[in-house]
Amino acid sequence: SGKAKVTTQPEHQKACLTSIHDSLSRNSTDFKDAFPDFGTFETCFLDLENSATSLMTKRCEYYEKDTTQSVKNLEAMLKVIPEINPDEPDQFLKAIESVQQKLLDTCDSSAEIIISVEKDLSAFNCQPSDICANLSELKALHHRATTLLGEQSAAVLLNLPTGKKCISQSVKANGRLKAMLNVLSTNCQEKKLDINATLHARVTSLL
């Protein structure tokens, strides 16, 4: 069946193009002037097809290189960050601070790659595996890294003197602390960050 597909495909494509050319020629004088015969139309179509194929091949090579590097960088950084202990977050905070700038930069560049790949998926109307084999892995690591950064923000805010005071007195936050906690909470909801349940409960209790 593989051979049959290879031999019949060009004939099927030519039949479709002939039908399109005939129909458009009958209904549009501009089209007929631009493509007076089938040969000129077929040549134009094949040129476009080759250009699109070439563009997609180049994009695939670019994405393969960039996603592989981003996955490697994120994996290396996430390995050194332990799971947070909400009651004693110092070890977690020190570990994440040691890679924070590189983690933020890699998250930013990974987000740009993900957006770009998803735009191309729509433009080329193809499957993720056709254009970027590492997309799902990169998205999962990016989500995990973003979650850890969310946990860092929560831990830092809750450990501020005003945060500790609000928790110990079971009162709601106000002023600048409330504003920052609101930003964090909105961020977690919009990005679907599954931050540590205890941290999340404490943040929510102050709002």
mmCIF file with all atom_site columns, N, CA and C in Angstrom, residues 145-202:
data_model
loop_
_atom_site.group_PDB
_atom_site.id
_atom_site.type_symbol
_atom_site.label_atom_id
_atom_site.label_alt_id
_atom_site.label_comp_id
_atom_site.label_asym_id
_atom_site.label_entity_id
_atom_site.label_seq_id
_atom_site.pdbx_PDB_ins_code
_atom_site.Cartn_x
_atom_site.Cartn_y
_atom_site.Cartn_z
_atom_site.occupancy
_atom_site.B_iso_or_equiv
_atom_site.pdbx_formal_charge
_atom_site.auth_seq_id
_atom_site.auth_comp_id
_atom_site.auth_asym_id
_atom_site.auth_atom_id
_atom_site.pdbx_PDB_model_num
ATOM 1   N N  . ALA A 1 145 ? 8.921  24.392 36.646 1.00 0.00 ? 145 ALA A N  1
ATOM 2   C CA . ALA A 1 145 ? 9.813  25.494 37.043 1.00 0.00 ? 145 ALA A CA 1
ATOM 3   C C  . ALA A 1 145 ? 9.004  26.715 37.464 1.00 0.00 ? 145 ALA A C  1
ATOM 4   N N  . THR A 1 146 ? 7.947  27.023 36.725 1.00 0.00 ? 146 THR A N  1
ATOM 5   C CA . THR A 1 146 ? 7.089  28.161 37.053 1.00 0.00 ? 146 THR A CA 1
ATOM 6   C C  . THR A 1 146 ? 6.387  27.934 38.390 1.00 0.00 ? 146 THR A C  1
ATOM 7   N N  . THR A 1 147 ? 6.006  26.691 38.652 1.00 0.00 ? 147 THR A N  1
ATOM 8   C CA . THR A 1 147 ? 5.379  26.331 39.935 1.00 0.00 ? 147 THR A CA 1
ATOM 9   C C  . THR A 1 147 ? 6.346  26.562 41.094 1.00 0.00 ? 147 THR A C  1
ATOM 10  N N  . LEU A 1 148 ? 7.598  26.159 40.908 1.00 0.00 ? 148 LEU A N  1
ATOM 11  C CA . LEU A 1 148 ? 8.611  26.356 41.955 1.00 0.00 ? 148 LEU A CA 1
ATOM 12  C C  . LEU A 1 148 ? 8.843  27.842 42.224 1.00 0.00 ? 148 LEU A C  1
ATOM 13  N N  . LEU A 1 149 ? 8.834  28.648 41.171 1.00 0.00 ? 149 LEU A N  1
ATOM 14  C CA . LEU A 1 149 ? 8.992  30.095 41.344 1.00 0.00 ? 149 LEU A CA 1
ATOM 15  C C  . LEU A 1 149 ? 7.791  30.677 42.087 1.00 0.00 ? 149 LEU A C  1
ATOM 16  N N  . GLY A 1 150 ? 6.608  30.104 41.835 1.00 0.00 ? 150 GLY A N  1
ATOM 17  C CA . GLY A 1 150 ? 5.414  30.515 42.569 1.00 0.00 ? 150 GLY A CA 1
ATOM 18  C C  . GLY A 1 150 ? 5.521  30.156 44.047 1.00 0.00 ? 150 GLY A C  1
ATOM 19  N N  . GLU A 1 151 ? 6.056  28.980 44.328 1.00 0.00 ? 151 GLU A N  1
ATOM 20  C CA . GLU A 1 151 ? 6.257  28.552 45.725 1.00 0.00 ? 151 GLU A CA 1
ATOM 21  C C  . GLU A 1 151 ? 7.276  29.446 46.422 1.00 0.00 ? 151 GLU A C  1
ATOM 22  N N  . GLN A 1 152 ? 8.303  29.843 45.669 1.00 0.00 ? 152 GLN A N  1
ATOM 23  C CA . GLN A 1 152 ? 9.302  30.753 46.234 1.00 0.00 ? 152 GLN A CA 1
ATOM 24  C C  . GLN A 1 152 ? 8.644  32.073 46.633 1.00 0.00 ? 152 GLN A C  1
ATOM 25  N N  . SER A 1 153 ? 7.833  32.632 45.736 1.00 0.00 ? 153 SER A N  1
ATOM 26  C CA . SER A 1 153 ? 7.146  33.900 46.030 1.00 0.00 ? 153 SER A CA 1
ATOM 27  C C  . SER A 1 153 ? 6.258  33.764 47.263 1.00 0.00 ? 153 SER A C  1
ATOM 28  N N  . ALA A 1 154 ? 5.516  32.660 47.327 1.00 0.00 ? 154 ALA A N  1
ATOM 29  C CA . ALA A 1 154 ? 4.620  32.434 48.460 1.00 0.00 ? 154 ALA A CA 1
ATOM 30  C C  . ALA A 1 154 ? 5.402  32.337 49.769 1.00 0.00 ? 154 ALA A C  1
ATOM 31  N N  . ALA A 1 155 ? 6.482  31.561 49.753 1.00 0.00 ? 155 ALA A N  1
ATOM 32  C CA . ALA A 1 155 ? 7.285  31.370 50.971 1.00 0.00 ? 155 ALA A CA 1
ATOM 33  C C  . ALA A 1 155 ? 7.900  32.680 51.447 1.00 0.00 ? 155 ALA A C  1
ATOM 34  N N  . VAL A 1 156 ? 8.411  33.461 50.503 1.00 0.00 ? 156 VAL A N  1
ATOM 35  C CA . VAL A 1 156 ? 9.031  34.748 50.855 1.00 0.00 ? 156 VAL A CA 1
ATOM 36  C C  . VAL A 1 156 ? 7.989  35.697 51.450 1.00 0.00 ? 156 VAL A C  1
ATOM 37  N N  . LEU A 1 157 ? 6.823  35.797 50.830 1.00 0.00 ? 157 LEU A N  1
ATOM 38  C CA . LEU A 1 157 ? 5.772  36.711 51.317 1.00 0.00 ? 157 LEU A CA 1
ATOM 39  C C  . LEU A 1 157 ? 5.247  36.274 52.686 1.00 0.00 ? 157 LEU A C  1
ATOM 40  N N  . LEU A 1 158 ? 5.054  34.981 52.854 1.00 0.00 ? 158 LEU A N  1
ATOM 41  C CA . LEU A 1 158 ? 4.531  34.477 54.133 1.00 0.00 ? 158 LEU A CA 1
ATOM 42  C C  . LEU A 1 158 ? 5.545  34.622 55.263 1.00 0.00 ? 158 LEU A C  1
ATOM 43  N N  . ASN A 1 159 ? 6.834  34.683 54.908 1.00 0.00 ? 159 ASN A N  1
ATOM 44  C CA . ASN A 1 159 ? 7.887  34.808 55.923 1.00 0.00 ? 159 ASN A CA 1
ATOM 45  C C  . ASN A 1 159 ? 8.254  36.259 56.235 1.00 0.00 ? 159 ASN A C  1
ATOM 46  N N  . LEU A 1 160 ? 7.622  37.205 55.533 1.00 0.00 ? 160 LEU A N  1
ATOM 47  C CA . LEU A 1 160 ? 7.827  38.612 55.892 1.00 0.00 ? 160 LEU A CA 1
ATOM 48  C C  . LEU A 1 160 ? 7.240  38.839 57.292 1.00 0.00 ? 160 LEU A C  1
ATOM 49  N N  . PRO A 1 161 ? 7.795  39.778 58.043 1.00 0.00 ? 161 PRO A N  1
ATOM 50  C CA . PRO A 1 161 ? 7.257  40.047 59.387 1.00 0.00 ? 161 PRO A CA 1
ATOM 51  C C  . PRO A 1 161 ? 5.740  40.283 59.376 1.00 0.00 ? 161 PRO A C  1
ATOM 52  N N  . THR A 1 162 ? 5.267  41.038 58.385 1.00 0.00 ? 162 THR A N  1
ATOM 53  C CA . THR A 1 162 ? 3.812  41.297 58.317 1.00 0.00 ? 162 THR A CA 1
ATOM 54  C C  . THR A 1 162 ? 3.036  40.017 57.998 1.00 0.00 ? 162 THR A C  1
ATOM 55  N N  . GLY A 1 163 ? 3.628  39.168 57.150 1.00 0.00 ? 163 GLY A N  1
ATOM 56  C CA . GLY A 1 163 ? 2.983  37.903 56.814 1.00 0.00 ? 163 GLY A CA 1
ATOM 57  C C  . GLY A 1 163 ? 2.881  36.998 58.028 1.00 0.00 ? 163 GLY A C  1
ATOM 58  N N  . LYS A 1 164 ? 3.988  36.876 58.757 1.00 0.00 ? 164 LYS A N  1
ATOM 59  C CA . LYS A 1 164 ? 3.997  36.047 59.975 1.00 0.00 ? 164 LYS A CA 1
ATOM 60  C C  . LYS A 1 164 ? 2.987  36.564 61.003 1.00 0.00 ? 164 LYS A C  1
ATOM 61  N N  . LYS A 1 165 ? 2.918  37.872 61.121 1.00 0.00 ? 165 LYS A N  1
ATOM 62  C CA . LYS A 1 165 ? 2.007  38.485 62.095 1.00 0.00 ? 165 LYS A CA 1
ATOM 63  C C  . LYS A 1 165 ? 0.549  38.178 61.740 1.00 0.00 ? 165 LYS A C  1
ATOM 64  N N  . CYS A 1 166 ? 0.213  38.311 60.452 1.00 0.00 ? 166 CYS A N  1
ATOM 65  C CA . CYS A 1 166 ? -1.157 38.035 60.001 1.00 0.00 ? 166 CYS A CA 1
ATOM 66  C C  . CYS A 1 166 ? -1.542 36.582 60.274 1.00 0.00 ? 166 CYS A C  1
ATOM 67  N N  . ILE A 1 167 ? -0.579 35.678 59.991 1.00 0.00 ? 167 ILE A N  1
ATOM 68  C CA . ILE A 1 167 ? -0.858 34.249 60.207 1.00 0.00 ? 167 ILE A CA 1
ATOM 69  C C  . ILE A 1 167 ? -1.044 33.952 61.697 1.00 0.00 ? 167 ILE A C  1
ATOM 70  N N  . SER A 1 168 ? -0.140 34.482 62.527 1.00 0.00 ? 168 SER A N  1
ATOM 71  C CA . SER A 1 168 ? -0.212 34.200 63.976 1.00 0.00 ? 168 SER A CA 1
ATOM 72  C C  . SER A 1 168 ? -1.479 34.782 64.607 1.00 0.00 ? 168 SER A C  1
ATOM 73  N N  . GLN A 1 169 ? -1.953 35.898 64.076 1.00 0.00 ? 169 GLN A N  1
ATOM 74  C CA . GLN A 1 169 ? -3.148 36.546 64.643 1.00 0.00 ? 169 GLN A CA 1
ATOM 75  C C  . GLN A 1 169 ? -4.432 36.176 63.888 1.00 0.00 ? 169 GLN A C  1
ATOM 76  N N  . SER A 1 170 ? -4.270 35.312 62.850 1.00 0.00 ? 170 SER A N  1
ATOM 77  C CA . SER A 1 170 ? -5.419 34.881 62.028 1.00 0.00 ? 170 SER A CA 1
ATOM 78  C C  . SER A 1 170 ? -6.224 36.062 61.480 1.00 0.00 ? 170 SER A C  1
ATOM 79  N N  . VAL A 1 171 ? -5.477 37.055 60.931 1.00 0.00 ? 171 VAL A N  1
ATOM 80  C CA . VAL A 1 171 ? -6.149 38.211 60.329 1.00 0.00 ? 171 VAL A CA 1
ATOM 81  C C  . VAL A 1 171 ? -5.767 38.295 58.844 1.00 0.00 ? 171 VAL A C  1
ATOM 82  N N  . LYS A 1 172 ? -6.572 39.014 58.080 1.00 0.00 ? 172 LYS A N  1
ATOM 83  C CA . LYS A 1 172 ? -6.319 39.172 56.647 1.00 0.00 ? 172 LYS A CA 1
ATOM 84  C C  . LYS A 1 172 ? -5.171 40.154 56.400 1.00 0.00 ? 172 LYS A C  1
ATOM 85  N N  . ALA A 1 173 ? -4.469 39.946 55.297 1.00 0.00 ? 173 ALA A N  1
ATOM 86  C CA . ALA A 1 173 ? -3.392 40.870 54.919 1.00 0.00 ? 173 ALA A CA 1
ATOM 87  C C  . ALA A 1 173 ? -4.005 42.152 54.376 1.00 0.00 ? 173 ALA A C  1
ATOM 88  N N  . ASN A 1 174 ? -3.239 43.236 54.428 1.00 0.00 ? 174 ASN A N  1
ATOM 89  C CA . ASN A 1 174 ? -3.682 44.482 53.802 1.00 0.00 ? 174 ASN A CA 1
ATOM 90  C C  . ASN A 1 174 ? -2.490 45.194 53.188 1.00 0.00 ? 174 ASN A C  1
ATOM 91  N N  . GLY A 1 175 ? -2.762 46.312 52.533 1.00 0.00 ? 175 GLY A N  1
ATOM 92  C CA . GLY A 1 175 ? -1.689 47.116 51.944 1.00 0.00 ? 175 GLY A CA 1
ATOM 93  C C  . GLY A 1 175 ? -0.874 46.370 50.905 1.00 0.00 ? 175 GLY A C  1
ATOM 94  N N  . ARG A 1 176 ? 0.434  46.612 50.938 1.00 0.00 ? 176 ARG A N  1
ATOM 95  C CA . ARG A 1 176 ? 1.342  46.053 49.932 1.00 0.00 ? 176 ARG A CA 1
ATOM 96  C C  . ARG A 1 176 ? 1.362  44.519 49.955 1.00 0.00 ? 176 ARG A C  1
ATOM 97  N N  . LEU A 1 177 ? 1.338  43.927 51.152 1.00 0.00 ? 177 LEU A N  1
ATOM 98  C CA . LEU A 1 177 ? 1.357  42.461 51.256 1.00 0.00 ? 177 LEU A CA 1
ATOM 99  C C  . LEU A 1 177 ? 0.127  41.860 50.561 1.00 0.00 ? 177 LEU A C  1
ATOM 100 N N  . LYS A 1 178 ? -1.036 42.452 50.803 1.00 0.00 ? 178 LYS A N  1
ATOM 101 C CA . LYS A 1 178 ? -2.272 41.959 50.186 1.00 0.00 ? 178 LYS A CA 1
ATOM 102 C C  . LYS A 1 178 ? -2.185 42.053 48.658 1.00 0.00 ? 178 LYS A C  1
ATOM 103 N N  . ALA A 1 179 ? -1.653 43.170 48.182 1.00 0.00 ? 179 ALA A N  1
ATOM 104 C CA . ALA A 1 179 ? -1.524 43.375 46.725 1.00 0.00 ? 179 ALA A CA 1
ATOM 105 C C  . ALA A 1 179 ? -0.622 42.308 46.105 1.00 0.00 ? 179 ALA A C  1
ATOM 106 N N  . MET A 1 180 ? 0.510  42.023 46.753 1.00 0.00 ? 180 MET A N  1
ATOM 107 C CA . MET A 1 180 ? 1.462  41.040 46.223 1.00 0.00 ? 180 MET A CA 1
ATOM 108 C C  . MET A 1 180 ? 0.885  39.624 46.290 1.00 0.00 ? 180 MET A C  1
ATOM 109 N N  . LEU A 1 181 ? 0.158  39.333 47.379 1.00 0.00 ? 181 LEU A N  1
ATOM 110 C CA . LEU A 1 181 ? -0.469 38.013 47.502 1.00 0.00 ? 181 LEU A CA 1
ATOM 111 C C  . LEU A 1 181 ? -1.565 37.832 46.446 1.00 0.00 ? 181 LEU A C  1
ATOM 112 N N  . ASN A 1 182 ? -2.278 38.907 46.140 1.00 0.00 ? 182 ASN A N  1
ATOM 113 C CA . ASN A 1 182 ? -3.313 38.857 45.093 1.00 0.00 ? 182 ASN A CA 1
ATOM 114 C C  . ASN A 1 182 ? -2.704 38.565 43.721 1.00 0.00 ? 182 ASN A C  1
ATOM 115 N N  . VAL A 1 183 ? -1.566 39.211 43.446 1.00 0.00 ? 183 VAL A N  1
ATOM 116 C CA . VAL A 1 183 ? -0.858 38.975 42.175 1.00 0.00 ? 183 VAL A CA 1
ATOM 117 C C  . VAL A 1 183 ? -0.429 37.512 42.089 1.00 0.00 ? 183 VAL A C  1
ATOM 118 N N  . LEU A 1 184 ? 0.125  37.005 43.187 1.00 0.00 ? 184 LEU A N  1
ATOM 119 C CA . LEU A 1 184 ? 0.568  35.607 43.234 1.00 0.00 ? 184 LEU A CA 1
ATOM 120 C C  . LEU A 1 184 ? -0.616 34.653 43.017 1.00 0.00 ? 184 LEU A C  1
ATOM 121 N N  . SER A 1 185 ? -1.712 34.917 43.718 1.00 0.00 ? 185 SER A N  1
ATOM 122 C CA . SER A 1 185 ? -2.893 34.055 43.616 1.00 0.00 ? 185 SER A CA 1
ATOM 123 C C  . SER A 1 185 ? -3.455 34.038 42.199 1.00 0.00 ? 185 SER A C  1
ATOM 124 N N  . THR A 1 186 ? -3.532 35.219 41.579 1.00 0.00 ? 186 THR A N  1
ATOM 125 C CA . THR A 1 186 ? -4.022 35.325 40.194 1.00 0.00 ? 186 THR A CA 1
ATOM 126 C C  . THR A 1 186 ? -3.102 34.575 39.238 1.00 0.00 ? 186 THR A C  1
ATOM 127 N N  . ASN A 1 187 ? -1.791 34.729 39.457 1.00 0.00 ? 187 ASN A N  1
ATOM 128 C CA . ASN A 1 187 ? -0.785 34.058 38.636 1.00 0.00 ? 187 ASN A CA 1
ATOM 129 C C  . ASN A 1 187 ? -0.949 32.542 38.705 1.00 0.00 ? 187 ASN A C  1
ATOM 130 N N  . CYS A 1 188 ? -1.164 32.039 39.919 1.00 0.00 ? 188 CYS A N  1
ATOM 131 C CA . CYS A 1 188 ? -1.323 30.590 40.124 1.00 0.00 ? 188 CYS A CA 1
ATOM 132 C C  . CYS A 1 188 ? -2.573 30.079 39.408 1.00 0.00 ? 188 CYS A C  1
ATOM 133 N N  . GLN A 1 189 ? -3.638 30.860 39.459 1.00 0.00 ? 189 GLN A N  1
ATOM 134 C CA . GLN A 1 189 ? -4.889 30.457 38.801 1.00 0.00 ? 189 GLN A CA 1
ATOM 135 C C  . GLN A 1 189 ? -4.749 30.477 37.280 1.00 0.00 ? 189 GLN A C  1
ATOM 136 N N  . GLU A 1 190 ? -4.184 31.566 36.761 1.00 0.00 ? 190 GLU A N  1
ATOM 137 C CA . GLU A 1 190 ? -4.078 31.717 35.304 1.00 0.00 ? 190 GLU A CA 1
ATOM 138 C C  . GLU A 1 190 ? -3.136 30.687 34.689 1.00 0.00 ? 190 GLU A C  1
ATOM 139 N N  . LYS A 1 191 ? -2.038 30.399 35.384 1.00 0.00 ? 191 LYS A N  1
ATOM 140 C CA . LYS A 1 191 ? -1.047 29.453 34.845 1.00 0.00 ? 191 LYS A CA 1
ATOM 141 C C  . LYS A 1 191 ? -1.269 28.028 35.344 1.00 0.00 ? 191 LYS A C  1
ATOM 142 N N  . LYS A 1 192 ? -2.356 27.841 36.144 1.00 0.00 ? 192 LYS A N  1
ATOM 143 C CA . LYS A 1 192 ? -2.679 26.521 36.695 1.00 0.00 ? 192 LYS A CA 1
ATOM 144 C C  . LYS A 1 192 ? -1.481 25.915 37.446 1.00 0.00 ? 192 LYS A C  1
ATOM 145 N N  . LEU A 1 193 ? -0.891 26.730 38.323 1.00 0.00 ? 193 LEU A N  1
ATOM 146 C CA . LEU A 1 193 ? 0.266  26.272 39.099 1.00 0.00 ? 193 LEU A CA 1
ATOM 147 C C  . LEU A 1 193 ? -0.203 25.499 40.325 1.00 0.00 ? 193 LEU A C  1
ATOM 148 N N  . ASP A 1 194 ? 0.233  24.253 40.422 1.00 0.00 ? 194 ASP A N  1
ATOM 149 C CA . ASP A 1 194 ? -0.153 23.424 41.565 1.00 0.00 ? 194 ASP A CA 1
ATOM 150 C C  . ASP A 1 194 ? 0.887  23.559 42.679 1.00 0.00 ? 194 ASP A C  1
ATOM 151 N N  . ILE A 1 195 ? 0.927  24.749 43.298 1.00 0.00 ? 195 ILE A N  1
ATOM 152 C CA . ILE A 1 195 ? 1.918  24.971 44.352 1.00 0.00 ? 195 ILE A CA 1
ATOM 153 C C  . ILE A 1 195 ? 1.552  24.159 45.591 1.00 0.00 ? 195 ILE A C  1
ATOM 154 N N  . ASN A 1 196 ? 2.535  23.979 46.479 1.00 0.00 ? 196 ASN A N  1
ATOM 155 C CA . ASN A 1 196 ? 2.353  23.221 47.716 1.00 0.00 ? 196 ASN A CA 1
ATOM 156 C C  . ASN A 1 196 ? 1.022  23.585 48.386 1.00 0.00 ? 196 ASN A C  1
ATOM 157 N N  . ALA A 1 197 ? 0.243  22.548 48.744 1.00 0.00 ? 197 ALA A N  1
ATOM 158 C CA . ALA A 1 197 ? -1.118 22.761 49.261 1.00 0.00 ? 197 ALA A CA 1
ATOM 159 C C  . ALA A 1 197 ? -1.137 23.602 50.541 1.00 0.00 ? 197 ALA A C  1
ATOM 160 N N  . THR A 1 198 ? -0.148 23.367 51.433 1.00 0.00 ? 198 THR A N  1
ATOM 161 C CA . THR A 1 198 ? -0.096 24.126 52.691 1.00 0.00 ? 198 THR A CA 1
ATOM 162 C C  . THR A 1 198 ? 0.189  25.595 52.420 1.00 0.00 ? 198 THR A C  1
ATOM 163 N N  . LEU A 1 199 ? 1.143  25.847 51.528 1.00 0.00 ? 199 LEU A N  1
ATOM 164 C CA . LEU A 1 199 ? 1.456  27.229 51.142 1.00 0.00 ? 199 LEU A CA 1
ATOM 165 C C  . LEU A 1 199 ? 0.233  27.900 50.538 1.00 0.00 ? 199 LEU A C  1
ATOM 166 N N  . HIS A 1 200 ? -0.425 27.185 49.649 1.00 0.00 ? 200 HIS A N  1
ATOM 167 C CA . HIS A 1 200 ? -1.600 27.735 48.969 1.00 0.00 ? 200 HIS A CA 1
ATOM 168 C C  . HIS A 1 200 ? -2.700 28.086 49.975 1.00 0.00 ? 200 HIS A C  1
ATOM 169 N N  . ALA A 1 201 ? -2.913 27.185 50.935 1.00 0.00 ? 201 ALA A N  1
ATOM 170 C CA . ALA A 1 201 ? -3.936 27.426 51.962 1.00 0.00 ? 201 ALA A CA 1
ATOM 171 C C  . ALA A 1 201 ? -3.611 28.658 52.807 1.00 0.00 ? 201 ALA A C  1
ATOM 172 N N  . ARG A 1 202 ? -2.319 28.846 53.121 1.00 0.00 ? 202 ARG A N  1
ATOM 173 C CA . ARG A 1 202 ? -1.905 29.998 53.919 1.00 0.00 ? 202 ARG A CA 1
ATOM 174 C C  . ARG A 1 202 ? -2.074 31.292 53.152 1.00 0.00 ? 202 ARG A C  1
#
